[in-house]
C-alpha positions in Angstrom: 9.7 -3.2 16.5 10.1 -2.9 12.8 14.0 -1.2 12.2 13.5 2.8 11.2 15.1 2.3 7.6 12.1 0.3 6.5 9.5 2.3 8.1 11.1 5.0 6.6 10.9 3.4 2.9 7.5 2.6 3.8 6.6 6.3 4.3 8.6 7.7 0.9 7.5 4.9 -1.2 3.6 6.3 0.0 5.0 9.5 -0.8 6.1 8.4 -4.4 2.7 6.6 -5.1 0.5 9.7 -4.2 2.6 12.0 -6.7 2.2 9.6 -9.2 -1.5 8.6 -8.7 -3.0 10.9 -11.4 -0.6 10.3 -14.0 -0.5 5.9 -13.2 -4.0 6.5 -13.2 -4.4 7.8 -17.0 -1.7 5.8 -18.2 -3.8 3.1 -17.0 -7.0 4.4 -18.2 -5.2 4.6 -22.2 -3.8 0.6 -21.5 -7.6 -0.7 -20.8 -9.3 0.8 -23.6 -10.0 -1.4 -26.3 -11.4 0.9 -28.2 -7.8 3.3 -28.5 -5.8 2.0 -31.2 -2.5 0.1 -30.9 -0.1 2.6 -31.0 -1.7 4.6 -28.6 -1.8 1.5 -25.9 1.6 0.8 -26.5 3.0 4.1 -25.7 1.2 4.5 -22.9 2.5 1.4 -21.9 6.3 2.5 -22.1 5.2 5.8 -20.8 3.7 3.8 -17.4 7.3 2.0 -17.3 9.4 5.3 -17.0 7.6 5.8 -13.9 9.5 4.9 -10.2 9.1 1.4 -9.6 8.2 2.6 -6.1 5.5 4.8 -7.7 3.2 1.7 -8.0 0.7 1.2 -5.5 1.1 -2.6 -5.2 4.4 -2.2 -3.8 2.9 -0.5 -1.0 2.7 -2.8 2.1 0.7 -2.5 4.9 2.4 -2.2 8.5 1.0 -1.6 12.1 1.2 2.3 13.1 2.7 1.7 16.3 5.6 -0.9 15.6 5.8 -1.1 11.9 4.6 -5.6 12.3 4.2 -5.5 8.3 2.5 -9.3 8.8 -0.7 -9.5 10.9 -2.1 -6.1 10.6 -5.8 -5.2 10.8 -6.9 -2.2 7.8 -9.9 -1.4 10.0 -7.4 -0.3 12.8 -4.2 0.2 11.2 -2.3 -2.1 13.9 -1.1 -5.3 14.3 -2.8 -8.2 15.7 -0.8 -8.1 18.8 -1.1 -4.3 19.2 -4.8 -5.2 19.0 -4.8 -7.4 22.0 -3.5 -5.9 24.0 -4.9 -2.0 23.7 -8.1 -4.3 23.9 -7.6 -5.9 27.2 -7.3 -2.6 28.1 -9.9 -1.4 27.0 -8.4 1.9 24.6 -10.5 0.2 21.6 -13.9 1.4 22.1 -16.7 -1.7 21.6 -14.4 -4.2 21.5 -15.0 -6.6 24.2 -13.2 -10.2 24.5 -15.0 -13.1 23.1 -17.2 -15.2 25.6 -19.7 -17.7 24.8 
């Protein structure tokens, strides 16, 4: 079980990313546009640097929804591998069965 503070920090990052997503996308579009002048692109880079560090989407970490475990998380379920295994064996995940061949 992850510490509560780590879970809360991740939630805070998610809110910041959502808040600045539009501005972040606009600035990235300006920076990547080769048609624009170097001064415009440079100004956009400076604006991007002024955004909060945690507003960058690459700082988000996938965590298990139940335990907060950061590693071994399946995106499809949003759960860690341990919890998927437990729930699958209980039959709580529809359509998932134990493999046998």
